[in-house]
mmCIF file of C-alpha atoms in Angstrom:
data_model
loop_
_atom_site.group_PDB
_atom_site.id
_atom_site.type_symbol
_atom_site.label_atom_id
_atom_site.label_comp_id
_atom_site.label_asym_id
_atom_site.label_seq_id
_atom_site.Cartn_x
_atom_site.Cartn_y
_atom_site.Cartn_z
ATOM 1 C CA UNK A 1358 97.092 123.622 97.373
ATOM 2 C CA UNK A 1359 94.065 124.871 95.269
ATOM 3 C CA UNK A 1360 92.231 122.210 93.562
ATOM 4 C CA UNK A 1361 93.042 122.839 89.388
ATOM 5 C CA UNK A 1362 91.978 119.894 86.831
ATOM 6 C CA UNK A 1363 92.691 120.158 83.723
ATOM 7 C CA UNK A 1364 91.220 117.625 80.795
ATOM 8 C CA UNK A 1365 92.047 116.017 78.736
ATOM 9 C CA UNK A 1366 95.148 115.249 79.920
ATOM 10 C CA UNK A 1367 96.569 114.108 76.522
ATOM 11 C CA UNK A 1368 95.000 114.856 73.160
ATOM 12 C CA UNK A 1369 95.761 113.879 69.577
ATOM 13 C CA UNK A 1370 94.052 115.931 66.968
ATOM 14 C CA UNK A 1371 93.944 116.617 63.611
ATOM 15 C CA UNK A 1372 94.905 120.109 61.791
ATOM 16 C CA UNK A 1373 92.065 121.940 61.052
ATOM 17 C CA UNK A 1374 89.789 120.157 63.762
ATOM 18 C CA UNK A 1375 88.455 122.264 66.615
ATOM 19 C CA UNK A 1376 89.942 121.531 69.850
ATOM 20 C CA UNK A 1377 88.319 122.574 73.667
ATOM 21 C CA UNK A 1378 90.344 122.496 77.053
ATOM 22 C CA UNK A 1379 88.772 122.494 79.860
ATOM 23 C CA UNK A 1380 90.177 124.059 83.297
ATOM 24 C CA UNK A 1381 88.404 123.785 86.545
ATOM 25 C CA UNK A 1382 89.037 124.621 89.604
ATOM 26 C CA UNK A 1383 87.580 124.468 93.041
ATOM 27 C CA UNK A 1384 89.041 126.996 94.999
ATOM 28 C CA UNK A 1385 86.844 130.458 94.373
ATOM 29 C CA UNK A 1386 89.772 131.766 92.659
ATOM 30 C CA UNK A 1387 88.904 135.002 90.751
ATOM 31 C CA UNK A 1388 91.974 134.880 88.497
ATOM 32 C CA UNK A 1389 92.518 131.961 85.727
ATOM 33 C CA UNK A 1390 95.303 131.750 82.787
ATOM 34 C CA UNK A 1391 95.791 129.817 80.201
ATOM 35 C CA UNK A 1392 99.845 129.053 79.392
ATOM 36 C CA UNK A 1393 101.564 127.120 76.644
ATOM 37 C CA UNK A 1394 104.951 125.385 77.373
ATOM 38 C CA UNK A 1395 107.595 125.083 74.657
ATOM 39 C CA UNK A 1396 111.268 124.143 74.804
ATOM 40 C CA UNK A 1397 113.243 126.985 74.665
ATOM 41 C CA UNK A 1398 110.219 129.218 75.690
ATOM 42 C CA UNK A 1399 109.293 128.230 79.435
ATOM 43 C CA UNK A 1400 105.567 129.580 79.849
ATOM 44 C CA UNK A 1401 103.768 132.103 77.329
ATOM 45 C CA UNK A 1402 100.494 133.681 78.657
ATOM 46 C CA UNK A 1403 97.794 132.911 75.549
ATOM 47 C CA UNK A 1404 94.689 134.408 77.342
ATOM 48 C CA UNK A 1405 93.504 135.099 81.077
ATOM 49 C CA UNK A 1406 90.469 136.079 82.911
ATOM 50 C CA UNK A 1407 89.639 138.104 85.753
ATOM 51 C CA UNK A 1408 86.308 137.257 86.634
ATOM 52 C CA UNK A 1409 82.927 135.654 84.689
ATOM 53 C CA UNK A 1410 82.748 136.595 81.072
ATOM 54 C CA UNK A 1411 85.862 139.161 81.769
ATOM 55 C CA UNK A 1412 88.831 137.504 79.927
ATOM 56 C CA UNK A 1413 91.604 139.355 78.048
ATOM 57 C CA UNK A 1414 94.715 138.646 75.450
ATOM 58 C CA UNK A 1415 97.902 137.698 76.479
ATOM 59 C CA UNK A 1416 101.241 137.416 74.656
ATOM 60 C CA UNK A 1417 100.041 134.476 72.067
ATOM 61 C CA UNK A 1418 96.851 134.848 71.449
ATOM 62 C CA UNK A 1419 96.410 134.509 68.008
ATOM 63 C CA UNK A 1420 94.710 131.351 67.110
ATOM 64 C CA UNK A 1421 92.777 130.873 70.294
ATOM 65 C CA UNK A 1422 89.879 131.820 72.075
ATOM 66 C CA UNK A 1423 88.736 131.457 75.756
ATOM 67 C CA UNK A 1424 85.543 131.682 77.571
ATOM 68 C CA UNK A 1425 84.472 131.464 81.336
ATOM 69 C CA UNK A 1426 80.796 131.397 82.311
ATOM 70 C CA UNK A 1427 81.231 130.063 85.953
ATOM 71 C CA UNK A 1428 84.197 131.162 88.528
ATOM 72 C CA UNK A 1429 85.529 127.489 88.326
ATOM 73 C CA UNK A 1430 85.491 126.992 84.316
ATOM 74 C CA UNK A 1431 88.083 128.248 81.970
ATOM 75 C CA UNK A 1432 88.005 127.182 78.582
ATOM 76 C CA UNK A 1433 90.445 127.082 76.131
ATOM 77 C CA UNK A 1434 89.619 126.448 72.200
ATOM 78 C CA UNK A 1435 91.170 126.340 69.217
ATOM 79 C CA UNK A 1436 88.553 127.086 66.235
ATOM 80 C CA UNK A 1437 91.070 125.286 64.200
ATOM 81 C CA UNK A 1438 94.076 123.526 65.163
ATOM 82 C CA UNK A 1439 97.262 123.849 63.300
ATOM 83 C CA UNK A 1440 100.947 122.481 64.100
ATOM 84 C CA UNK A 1441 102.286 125.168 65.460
ATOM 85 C CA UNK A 1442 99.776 124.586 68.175
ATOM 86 C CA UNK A 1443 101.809 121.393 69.559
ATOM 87 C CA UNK A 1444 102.679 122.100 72.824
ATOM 88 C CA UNK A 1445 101.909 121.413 76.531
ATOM 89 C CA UNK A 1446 99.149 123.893 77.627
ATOM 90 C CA UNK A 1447 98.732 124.971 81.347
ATOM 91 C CA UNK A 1448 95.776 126.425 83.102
ATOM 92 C CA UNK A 1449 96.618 128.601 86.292
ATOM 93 C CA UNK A 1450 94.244 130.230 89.055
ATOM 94 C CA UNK A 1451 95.280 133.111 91.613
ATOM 95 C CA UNK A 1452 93.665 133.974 95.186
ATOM 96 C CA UNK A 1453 93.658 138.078 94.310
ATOM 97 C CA UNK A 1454 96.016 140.424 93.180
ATOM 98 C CA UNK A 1455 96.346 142.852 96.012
ATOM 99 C CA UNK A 1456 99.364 141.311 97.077
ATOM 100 C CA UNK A 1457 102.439 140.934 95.532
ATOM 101 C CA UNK A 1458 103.579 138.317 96.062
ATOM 102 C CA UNK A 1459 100.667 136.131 95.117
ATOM 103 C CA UNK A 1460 101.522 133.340 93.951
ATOM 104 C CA UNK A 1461 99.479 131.068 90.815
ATOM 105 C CA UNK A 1462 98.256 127.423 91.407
ATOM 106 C CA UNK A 1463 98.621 125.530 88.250
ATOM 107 C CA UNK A 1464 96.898 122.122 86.898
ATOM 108 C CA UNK A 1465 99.151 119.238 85.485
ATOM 109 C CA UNK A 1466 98.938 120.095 81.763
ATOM 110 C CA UNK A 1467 97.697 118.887 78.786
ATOM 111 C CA UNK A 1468 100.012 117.556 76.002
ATOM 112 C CA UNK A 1469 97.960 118.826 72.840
ATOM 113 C CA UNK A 1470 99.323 117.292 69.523
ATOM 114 C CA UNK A 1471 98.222 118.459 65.982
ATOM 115 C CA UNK A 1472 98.919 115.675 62.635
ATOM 116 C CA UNK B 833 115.050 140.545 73.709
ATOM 117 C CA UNK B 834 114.785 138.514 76.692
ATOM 118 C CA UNK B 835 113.551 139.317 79.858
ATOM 119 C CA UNK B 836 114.583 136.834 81.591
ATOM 120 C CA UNK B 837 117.824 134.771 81.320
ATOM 121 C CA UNK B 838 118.238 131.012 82.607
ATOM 122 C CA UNK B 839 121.601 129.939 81.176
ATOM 123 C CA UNK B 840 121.918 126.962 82.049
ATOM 124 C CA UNK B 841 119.626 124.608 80.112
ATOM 125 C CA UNK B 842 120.786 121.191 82.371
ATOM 126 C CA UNK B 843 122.891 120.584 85.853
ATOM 127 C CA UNK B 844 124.004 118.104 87.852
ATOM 128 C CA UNK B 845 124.180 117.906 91.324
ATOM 129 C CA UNK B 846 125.332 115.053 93.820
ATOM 130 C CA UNK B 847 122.753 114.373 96.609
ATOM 131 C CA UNK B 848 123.044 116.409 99.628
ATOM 132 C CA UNK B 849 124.681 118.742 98.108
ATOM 133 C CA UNK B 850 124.105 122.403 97.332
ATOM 134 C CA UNK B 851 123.074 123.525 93.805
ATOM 135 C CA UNK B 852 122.831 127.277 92.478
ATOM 136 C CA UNK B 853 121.144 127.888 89.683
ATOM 137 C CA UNK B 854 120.960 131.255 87.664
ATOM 138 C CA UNK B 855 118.142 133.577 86.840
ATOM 139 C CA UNK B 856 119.142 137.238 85.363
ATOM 140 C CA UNK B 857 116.452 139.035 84.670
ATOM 141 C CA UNK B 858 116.088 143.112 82.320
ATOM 142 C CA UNK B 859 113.447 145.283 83.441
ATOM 143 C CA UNK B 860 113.641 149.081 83.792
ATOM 144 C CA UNK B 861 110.830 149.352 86.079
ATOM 145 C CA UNK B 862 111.894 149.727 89.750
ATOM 146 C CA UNK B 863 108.958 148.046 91.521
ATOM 147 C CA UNK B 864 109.433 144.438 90.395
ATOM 148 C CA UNK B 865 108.683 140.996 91.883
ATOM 149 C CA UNK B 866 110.666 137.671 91.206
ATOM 150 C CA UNK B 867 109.575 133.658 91.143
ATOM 151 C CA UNK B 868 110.757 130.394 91.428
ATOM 152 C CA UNK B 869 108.621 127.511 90.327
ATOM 153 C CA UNK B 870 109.505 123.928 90.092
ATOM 154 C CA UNK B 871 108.057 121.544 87.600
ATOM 155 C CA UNK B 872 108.956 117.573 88.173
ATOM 156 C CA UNK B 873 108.664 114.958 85.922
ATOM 157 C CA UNK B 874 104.381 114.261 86.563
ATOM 158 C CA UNK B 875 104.159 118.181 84.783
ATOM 159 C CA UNK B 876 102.820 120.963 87.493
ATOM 160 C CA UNK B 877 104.278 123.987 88.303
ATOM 161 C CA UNK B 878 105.027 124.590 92.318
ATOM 162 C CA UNK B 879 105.684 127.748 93.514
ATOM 163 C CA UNK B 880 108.927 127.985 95.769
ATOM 164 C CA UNK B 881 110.080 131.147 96.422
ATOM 165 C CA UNK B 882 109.026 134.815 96.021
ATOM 166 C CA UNK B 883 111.608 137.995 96.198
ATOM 167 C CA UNK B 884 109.764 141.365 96.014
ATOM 168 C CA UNK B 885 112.384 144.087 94.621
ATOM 169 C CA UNK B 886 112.479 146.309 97.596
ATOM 170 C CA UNK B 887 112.813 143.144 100.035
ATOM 171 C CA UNK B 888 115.504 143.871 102.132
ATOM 172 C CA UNK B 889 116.422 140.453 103.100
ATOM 173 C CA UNK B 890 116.844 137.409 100.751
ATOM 174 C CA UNK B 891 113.871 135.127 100.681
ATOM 175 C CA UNK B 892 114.439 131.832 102.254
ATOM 176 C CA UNK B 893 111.906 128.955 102.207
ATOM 177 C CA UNK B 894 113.307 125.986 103.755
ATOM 178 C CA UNK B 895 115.446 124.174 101.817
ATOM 179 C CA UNK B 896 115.527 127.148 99.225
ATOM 180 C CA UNK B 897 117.450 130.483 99.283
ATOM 181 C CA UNK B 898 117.023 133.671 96.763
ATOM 182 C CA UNK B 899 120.584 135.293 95.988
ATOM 183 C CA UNK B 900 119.237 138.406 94.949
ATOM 184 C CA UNK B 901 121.495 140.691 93.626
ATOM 185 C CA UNK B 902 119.485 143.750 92.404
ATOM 186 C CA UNK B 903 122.197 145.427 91.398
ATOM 187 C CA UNK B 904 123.745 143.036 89.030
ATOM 188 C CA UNK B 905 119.705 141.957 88.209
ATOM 189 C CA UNK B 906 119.999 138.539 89.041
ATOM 190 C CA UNK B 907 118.029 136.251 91.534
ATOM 191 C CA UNK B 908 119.327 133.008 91.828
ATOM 192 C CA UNK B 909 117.826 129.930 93.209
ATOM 193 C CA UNK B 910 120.235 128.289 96.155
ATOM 194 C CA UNK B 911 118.987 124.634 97.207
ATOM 195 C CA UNK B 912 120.795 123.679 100.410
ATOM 196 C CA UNK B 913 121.259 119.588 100.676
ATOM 197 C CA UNK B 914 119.950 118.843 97.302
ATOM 198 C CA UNK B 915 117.450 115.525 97.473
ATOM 199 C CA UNK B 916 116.538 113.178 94.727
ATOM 200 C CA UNK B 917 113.307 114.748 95.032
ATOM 201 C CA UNK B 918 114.647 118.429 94.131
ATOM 202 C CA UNK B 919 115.205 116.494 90.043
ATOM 203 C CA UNK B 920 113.008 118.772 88.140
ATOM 204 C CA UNK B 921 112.802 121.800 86.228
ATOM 205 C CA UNK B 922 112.881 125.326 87.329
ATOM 206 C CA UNK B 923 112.077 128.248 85.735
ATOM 207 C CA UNK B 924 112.706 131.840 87.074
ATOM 208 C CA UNK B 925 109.567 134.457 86.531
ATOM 209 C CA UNK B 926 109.228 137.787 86.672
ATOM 210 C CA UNK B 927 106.486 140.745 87.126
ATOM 211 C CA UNK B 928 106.996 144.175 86.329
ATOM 212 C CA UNK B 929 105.452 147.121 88.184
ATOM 213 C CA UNK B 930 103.364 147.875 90.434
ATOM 214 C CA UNK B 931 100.360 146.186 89.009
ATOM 215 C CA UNK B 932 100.182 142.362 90.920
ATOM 216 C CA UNK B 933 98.485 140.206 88.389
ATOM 217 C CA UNK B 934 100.000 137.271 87.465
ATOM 218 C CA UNK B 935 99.301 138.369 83.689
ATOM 219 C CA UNK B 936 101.456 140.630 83.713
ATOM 220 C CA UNK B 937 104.360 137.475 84.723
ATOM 221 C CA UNK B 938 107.088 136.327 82.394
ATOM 222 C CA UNK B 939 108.881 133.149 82.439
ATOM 223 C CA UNK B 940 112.261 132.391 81.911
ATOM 224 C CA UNK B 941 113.161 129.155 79.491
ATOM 225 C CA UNK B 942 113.953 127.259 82.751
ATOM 226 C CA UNK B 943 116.748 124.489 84.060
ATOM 227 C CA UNK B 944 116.978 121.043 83.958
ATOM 228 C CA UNK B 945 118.094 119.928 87.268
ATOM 229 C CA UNK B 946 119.520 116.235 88.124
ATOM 230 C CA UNK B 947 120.379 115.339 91.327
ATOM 231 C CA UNK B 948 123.134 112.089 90.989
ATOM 232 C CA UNK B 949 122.227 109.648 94.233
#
């Protein structure tokens, strides 16, 4: 299994506040995502990246902003958190995409909650 | 509307038994590619089972079985001998065309499945 951390783990923050996620992983992967989980929704694609400094927009982007200066860093930030922003957040790496059937590795979450 | 369909938001399931649970999926785009991921209790997402759309044969992993019925667009997961272990949810994904990035993936709201010892 590829090595994915994600941290923190669990984070309590207040609206307005700027909040950083950190994804890292260890296996050389080119590929990293950032997912949210909500109930009702299963995963929604916020931002990815396909290589250093090459990152793009996915489905919910607005609100967020991600950066990756090394192959094993992926982070997530939110200039300023609101409550909608709630949710379980999921960082994902893939080997390549020349094969279909590629599957992603993802890290453990982390439960962000906005008061 | 949505892409992908998991109706059933909970199930039950005696151990050792078999389970099936449902994944319909829309796309008009005939090269397609279809996942099963678990996610237990402790939060990650494990990959179980892949079905590309012009497999000819079901995918089988072990202990898990695609029913893919292309024609009807549905994929559903099969678990043979259902453990305590299999208690989790599952969500159904799907990419469309030809491209193989996983951005390009959408997830299905996913099922709650508890297996009764």
């Amino acid at each position: 299994d590829a090595g994915i951390t994600q941290s923190p783990r669990h984070k309590v923050t207040e609206t307005g506040t700027p909040v950083t996620l950190r994804c890292h992983q260890t296996e050389n992967h080119r590929y990293m995502y950032w997912y949210r989980q909500d109930p009702g929704h299963g995963l929604r694609l916020i931002h990815y990246s396909y290589g250093v400094k090459d990152t793009d927009k996915g489905e919910v982007s607005d609100g967020y902003s991600v950066s990756r200066s090394k192959t094993e860093d992926f982070l997530l930030t939110l200039e300023s958190a609101t409550s909608s922003q709630t949710s379980v957040y999921f960082c994902a790496s893939a080997r390549d995409r020349e094969l279909k059937n590629t599957e992603a590795f993802f890290g453990q979450g982390t439960r962000l909650t906005v008061v | 509307a949505q892409k992908i369909t998991q109706t059933q938001p909970g199930m039950f399931v005696q151990e050792k038994e078999a389970v099936t649970l449902d994944c319909t999926y829309d796309t008009s785009d005939p090269s397609y590619g279809l996942f099963w991921y678990k996610q237990p209790s402790s939060g990650e997402m494990i990959f179980l089972i892949y079905q590309g759309s012009y497999d000819q044969q079901n995918a089988t992993e072990g202990r898990y079985s695609l029913n893919f019925q292309k024609a009807r667009k549905s994929a559903n997961l099969v678990i043979s001998a259902s453990q305590l272990g299999d208690s989790a949810m599952y969500f159904c994904a799907m990419r469309e065309g030809w491209v193989t990035s996983y951005d390009k993936v959408i997830f299905g709201p996913g099922t709650s499945l508890s297996v009764i010892p």
